XYZ file of C-alpha atoms in Angstrom:
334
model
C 182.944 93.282 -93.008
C 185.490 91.197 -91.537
C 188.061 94.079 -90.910
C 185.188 95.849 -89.208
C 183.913 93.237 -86.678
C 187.921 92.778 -85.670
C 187.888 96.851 -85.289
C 184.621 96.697 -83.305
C 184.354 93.680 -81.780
C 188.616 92.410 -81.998
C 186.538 88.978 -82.751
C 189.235 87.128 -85.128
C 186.890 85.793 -87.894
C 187.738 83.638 -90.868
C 184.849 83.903 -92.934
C 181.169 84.508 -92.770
C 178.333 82.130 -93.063
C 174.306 82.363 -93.522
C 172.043 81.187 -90.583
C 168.664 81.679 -91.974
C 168.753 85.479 -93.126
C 171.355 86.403 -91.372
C 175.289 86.460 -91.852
C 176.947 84.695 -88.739
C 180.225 83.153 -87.593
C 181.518 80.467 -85.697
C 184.888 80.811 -83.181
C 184.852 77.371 -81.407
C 181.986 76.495 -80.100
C 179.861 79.824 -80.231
C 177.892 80.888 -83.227
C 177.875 84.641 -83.714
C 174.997 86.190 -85.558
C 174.633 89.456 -87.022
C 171.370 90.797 -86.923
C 170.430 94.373 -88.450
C 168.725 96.527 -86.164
C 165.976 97.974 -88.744
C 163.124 99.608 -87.524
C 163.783 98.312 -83.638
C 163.457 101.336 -81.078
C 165.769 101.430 -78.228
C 163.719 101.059 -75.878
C 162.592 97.548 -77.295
C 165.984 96.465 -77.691
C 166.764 97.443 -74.291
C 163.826 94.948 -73.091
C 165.124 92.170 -75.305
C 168.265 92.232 -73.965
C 166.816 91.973 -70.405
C 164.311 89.099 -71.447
C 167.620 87.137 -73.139
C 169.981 88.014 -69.774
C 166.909 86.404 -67.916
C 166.596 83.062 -69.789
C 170.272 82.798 -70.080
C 170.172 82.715 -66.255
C 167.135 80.553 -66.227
C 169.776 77.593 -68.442
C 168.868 78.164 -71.862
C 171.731 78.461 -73.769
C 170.277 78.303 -76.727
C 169.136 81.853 -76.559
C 171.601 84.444 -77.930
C 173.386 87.134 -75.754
C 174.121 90.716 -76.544
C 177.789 90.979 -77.328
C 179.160 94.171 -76.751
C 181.631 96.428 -79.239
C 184.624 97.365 -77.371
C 183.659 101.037 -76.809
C 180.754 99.001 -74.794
C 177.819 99.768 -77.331
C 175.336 97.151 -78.545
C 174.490 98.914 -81.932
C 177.858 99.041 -84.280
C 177.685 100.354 -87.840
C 178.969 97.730 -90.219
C 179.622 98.762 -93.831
C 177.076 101.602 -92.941
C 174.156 99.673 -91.496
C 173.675 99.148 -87.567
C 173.806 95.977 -86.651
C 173.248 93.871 -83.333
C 175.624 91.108 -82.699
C 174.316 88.216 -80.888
C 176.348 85.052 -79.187
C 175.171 81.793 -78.496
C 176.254 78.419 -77.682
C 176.351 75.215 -80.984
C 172.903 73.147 -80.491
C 172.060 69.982 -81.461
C 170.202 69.341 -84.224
C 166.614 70.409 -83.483
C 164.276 67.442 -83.794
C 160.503 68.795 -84.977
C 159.191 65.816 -82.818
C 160.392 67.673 -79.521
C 159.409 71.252 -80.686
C 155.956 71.633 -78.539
C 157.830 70.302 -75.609
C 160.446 72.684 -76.157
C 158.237 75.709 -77.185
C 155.914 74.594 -73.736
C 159.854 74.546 -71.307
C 160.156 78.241 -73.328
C 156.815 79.649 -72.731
C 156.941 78.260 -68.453
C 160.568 80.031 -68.156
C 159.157 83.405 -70.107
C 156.301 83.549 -67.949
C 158.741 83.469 -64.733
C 160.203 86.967 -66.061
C 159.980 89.025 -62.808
C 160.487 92.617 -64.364
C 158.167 94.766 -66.128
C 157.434 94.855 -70.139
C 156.165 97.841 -71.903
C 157.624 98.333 -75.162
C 157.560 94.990 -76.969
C 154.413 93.714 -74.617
C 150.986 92.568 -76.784
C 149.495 91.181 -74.353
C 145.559 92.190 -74.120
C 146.628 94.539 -77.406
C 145.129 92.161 -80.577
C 141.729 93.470 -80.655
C 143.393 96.925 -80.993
C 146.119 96.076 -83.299
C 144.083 93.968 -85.711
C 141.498 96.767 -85.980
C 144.062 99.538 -86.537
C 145.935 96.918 -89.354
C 142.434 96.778 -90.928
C 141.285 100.057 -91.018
C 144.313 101.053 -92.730
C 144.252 98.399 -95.587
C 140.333 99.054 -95.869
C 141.063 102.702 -96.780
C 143.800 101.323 -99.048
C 141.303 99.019 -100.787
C 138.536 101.792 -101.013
C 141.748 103.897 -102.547
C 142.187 101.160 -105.048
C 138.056 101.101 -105.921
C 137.731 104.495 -106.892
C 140.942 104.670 -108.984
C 139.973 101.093 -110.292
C 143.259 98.214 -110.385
C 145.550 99.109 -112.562
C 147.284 95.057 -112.707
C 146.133 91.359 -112.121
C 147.850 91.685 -108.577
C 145.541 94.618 -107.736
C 142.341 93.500 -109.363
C 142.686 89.828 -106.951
C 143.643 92.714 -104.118
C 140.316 94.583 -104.948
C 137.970 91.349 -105.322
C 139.119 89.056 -102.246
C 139.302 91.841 -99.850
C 135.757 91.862 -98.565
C 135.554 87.934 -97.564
C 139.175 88.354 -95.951
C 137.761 91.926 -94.411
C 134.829 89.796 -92.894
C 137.473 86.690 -91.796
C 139.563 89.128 -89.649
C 136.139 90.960 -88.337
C 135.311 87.282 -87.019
C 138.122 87.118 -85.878
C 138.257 90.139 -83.480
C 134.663 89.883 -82.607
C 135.744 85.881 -81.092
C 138.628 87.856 -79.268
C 135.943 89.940 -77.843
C 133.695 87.554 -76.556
C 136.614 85.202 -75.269
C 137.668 88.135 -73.068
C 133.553 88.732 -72.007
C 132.521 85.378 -71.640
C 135.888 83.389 -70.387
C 138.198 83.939 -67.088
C 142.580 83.735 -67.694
C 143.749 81.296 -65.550
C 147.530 80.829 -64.297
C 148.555 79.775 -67.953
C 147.030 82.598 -69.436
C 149.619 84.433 -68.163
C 152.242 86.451 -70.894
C 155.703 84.934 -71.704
C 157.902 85.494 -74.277
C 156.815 84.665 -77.605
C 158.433 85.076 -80.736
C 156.862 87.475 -83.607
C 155.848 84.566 -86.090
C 156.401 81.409 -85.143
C 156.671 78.604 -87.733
C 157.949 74.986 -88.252
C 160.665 76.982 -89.457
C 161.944 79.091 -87.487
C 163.997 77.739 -84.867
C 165.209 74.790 -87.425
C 166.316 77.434 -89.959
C 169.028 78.938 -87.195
C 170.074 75.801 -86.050
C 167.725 75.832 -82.950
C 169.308 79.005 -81.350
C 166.725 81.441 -80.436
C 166.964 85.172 -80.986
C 165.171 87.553 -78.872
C 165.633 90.452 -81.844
C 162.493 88.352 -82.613
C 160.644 88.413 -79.420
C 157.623 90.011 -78.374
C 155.706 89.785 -74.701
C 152.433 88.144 -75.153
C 150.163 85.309 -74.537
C 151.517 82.092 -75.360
C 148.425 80.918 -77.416
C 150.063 83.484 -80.302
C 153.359 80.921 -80.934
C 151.102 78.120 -81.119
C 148.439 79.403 -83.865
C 151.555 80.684 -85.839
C 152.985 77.541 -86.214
C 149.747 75.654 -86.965
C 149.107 78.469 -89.574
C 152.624 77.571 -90.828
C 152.431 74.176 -91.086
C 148.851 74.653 -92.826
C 150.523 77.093 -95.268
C 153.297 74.231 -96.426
C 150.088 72.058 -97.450
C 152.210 68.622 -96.916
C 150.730 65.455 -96.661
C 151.106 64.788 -92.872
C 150.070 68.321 -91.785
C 147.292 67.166 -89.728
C 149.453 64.503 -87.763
C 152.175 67.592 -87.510
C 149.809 69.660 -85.684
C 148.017 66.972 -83.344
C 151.515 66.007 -82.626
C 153.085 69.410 -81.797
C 149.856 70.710 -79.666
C 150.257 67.360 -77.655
C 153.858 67.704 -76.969
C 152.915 71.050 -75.857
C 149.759 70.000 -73.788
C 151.970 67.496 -72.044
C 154.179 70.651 -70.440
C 151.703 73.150 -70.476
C 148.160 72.780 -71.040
C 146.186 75.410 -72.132
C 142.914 76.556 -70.602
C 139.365 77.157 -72.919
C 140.560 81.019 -72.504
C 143.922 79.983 -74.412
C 142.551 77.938 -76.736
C 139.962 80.389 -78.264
C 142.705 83.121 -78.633
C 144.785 80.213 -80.658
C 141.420 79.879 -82.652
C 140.518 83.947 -83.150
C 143.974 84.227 -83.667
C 144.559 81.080 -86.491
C 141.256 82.888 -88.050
C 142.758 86.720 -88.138
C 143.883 86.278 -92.211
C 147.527 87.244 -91.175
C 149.207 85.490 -93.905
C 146.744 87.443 -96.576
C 147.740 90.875 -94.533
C 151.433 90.684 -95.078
C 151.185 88.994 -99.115
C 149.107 92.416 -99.571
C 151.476 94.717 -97.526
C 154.887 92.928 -98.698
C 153.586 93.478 -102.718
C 153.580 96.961 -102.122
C 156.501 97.391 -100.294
C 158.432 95.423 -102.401
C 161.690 96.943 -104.331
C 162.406 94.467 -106.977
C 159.844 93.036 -109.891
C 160.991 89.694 -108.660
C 159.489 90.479 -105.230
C 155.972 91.210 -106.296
C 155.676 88.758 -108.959
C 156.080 86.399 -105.998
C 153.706 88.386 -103.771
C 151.396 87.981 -106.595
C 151.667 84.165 -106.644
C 151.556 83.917 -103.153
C 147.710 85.728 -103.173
C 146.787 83.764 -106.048
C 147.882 80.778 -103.524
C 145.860 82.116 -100.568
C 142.833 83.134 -102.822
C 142.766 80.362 -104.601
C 143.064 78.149 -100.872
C 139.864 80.405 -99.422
C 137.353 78.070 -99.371
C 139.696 75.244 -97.648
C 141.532 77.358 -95.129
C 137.782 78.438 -94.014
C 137.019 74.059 -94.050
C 140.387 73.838 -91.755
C 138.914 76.212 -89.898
C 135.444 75.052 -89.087
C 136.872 71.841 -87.932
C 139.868 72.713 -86.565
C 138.210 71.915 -82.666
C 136.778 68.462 -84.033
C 140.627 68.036 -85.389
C 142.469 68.183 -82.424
C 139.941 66.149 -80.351
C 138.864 69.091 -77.943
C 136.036 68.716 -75.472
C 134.156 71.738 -77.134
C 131.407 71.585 -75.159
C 132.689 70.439 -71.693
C 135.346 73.693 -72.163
C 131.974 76.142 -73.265
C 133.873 76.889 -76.217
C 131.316 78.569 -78.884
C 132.067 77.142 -82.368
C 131.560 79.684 -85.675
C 128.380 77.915 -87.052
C 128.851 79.721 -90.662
C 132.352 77.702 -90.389
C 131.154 74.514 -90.439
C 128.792 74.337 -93.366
């Protein structure tokens, strides 16, 4: 590998480090990361690269650029995998205090973005995408009815289903009335948002920020993701964690009612319980599904209390509920 990024890249590199997932290297000052290009189309790769030249200019150097091979590509095949290469500047240590005020400086520089997105843009699109993700796991579960489970991981798969089927249908039914009864106002508008957004993920790479994982979209979608994050790590200050982070954020960017009911349809949609289902089965080790299988036994097992999070969620965080006309989910808060 390190023969290859010399012949690609003539990058003189000593040895090769993990940042998070990925392998990465430092030359002075710069951190280097290698990130495999996957299932990412050209097209969105082309618009991440314009969103990172664009926040680059805008002072963040925490965001990584596209470094090109020498034959002026972005894409290089490394040890027969195509791989991105992406530079950024050493950070200090993130502190988790600071993150809402940093996500809310992010999300006000994203929205500034004077070109047009298409490719990686969700904007407007969860309604659609939601339905289309549950559709196709319905006729999976239907699939799995008639041929009846064949192991423990399938038989929790076949009897949770309908109460998570009727969680995400909530879910998308609050988008739709947000969007009927609720006018976007100036900070409704989309920014750059990363795909899944946790406590983690900017502390895991050192703080620096790669747009491989950005998508176009409201800014409400980082925001539930890391709440539904720091839910998921069930620690004893999780509470304080998210009042904290939502008022760091607040204090640079305050959402309107419209954003904050697409953080709650959103925080609702059972994501987490989408991917444990879709990651058993595409898993390609033993070791993988036995902890897919733990992970739903986790999430089943946590129904009744995520639903209790849920209900409250608005008294929670303090919000003006009524002076917003923000309907509440009465089942919710039995």
């Amino acid at each position: 590998m390190i023969q290859a990024l010399f012949e690609q890249y003539q990058l003189q590199v000593s040895e090769l480090s993990t940042l998070g997932h990925y392998k990465s290297f430092w030359i002075r000052n710069k951190i280097y990361v290698l990130v495999p290009v996957g299932s990412l189309k050209e097209e969105e790769l082309a618009e991440m690269k314009r969103l990172s030249d664009y926040m680059i200019e805008q002072g963040d150097w925490s965001v990584g650029t596209f470094v090109p091979t020498v034959q002026g590509y972005y894409v290089s095949s490394l040890e027969n995998e195509d791989y991105l290469l992406l530079r950024a500047m050493r950070q200090p240590e993130v502190q988790e205090a600071n993150e809402g005020k940093e996500l809310a400086m992010f999300h006000k520089r994203g929205t500034m973005f004077p070109g047009e997105i298409s490719s990686i843009n969700r904007i407007g699109e969860w309604k659609s995408l939601w339905e289309q993700r549950l559709d196709q796991l319905e006729r999976f579960w239907n699939g799995k009815v008639i041929h009846h489970p064949s192991n423990v991981f399938e038989t929790l798969f076949v009897d949770s289903f309908p109460y998570f089927l009727g969680l995400a249908e909530n879910a998308i039914q609050y988008v739709v009335d947000t969007e009927i009864d609720d006018e976007p106002q100036v900070t409704d508008a989309a920014t750059i948002c990363q795909h899944r957004f946790t406590p983690d993920t900017w502390r895991n790479l050192r703080k620096i920020k790669l747009p491989t994982d950005w998508v176009y979209d409201h800014p409400s979608r980082d925001l539930a993701e890391w709440i539904r994050g720091a839910y998921l790590t069930k620690l004893p200050n999780t509470k304080e964690r998210i009042m904290e982070f939502l008022y760091e954020y607040e204090q640079g960017s305050p959402l309107s009612a419209f954003g904050w009911r697409l953080l709650y349809a959103r925080l609702m949609f059972p994501l987490h319980y989408f991917e444990t289902i879709e990651g058993y089965y595409l898993s390609g080790s033993e070791q993988q599904r036995e902890a897919h299988q733990e992970r739903l036994e986790g999430i089943v097992e946590d129904a009744k209390e995520f639903e209790k999070f849920l209900g409250n969620f608005y008294t929670m965080i303090k919000l003006p509920v009524e002076k917003l006309g923000i309907r509440e989910i009465d089942w919710m808060k039995r």
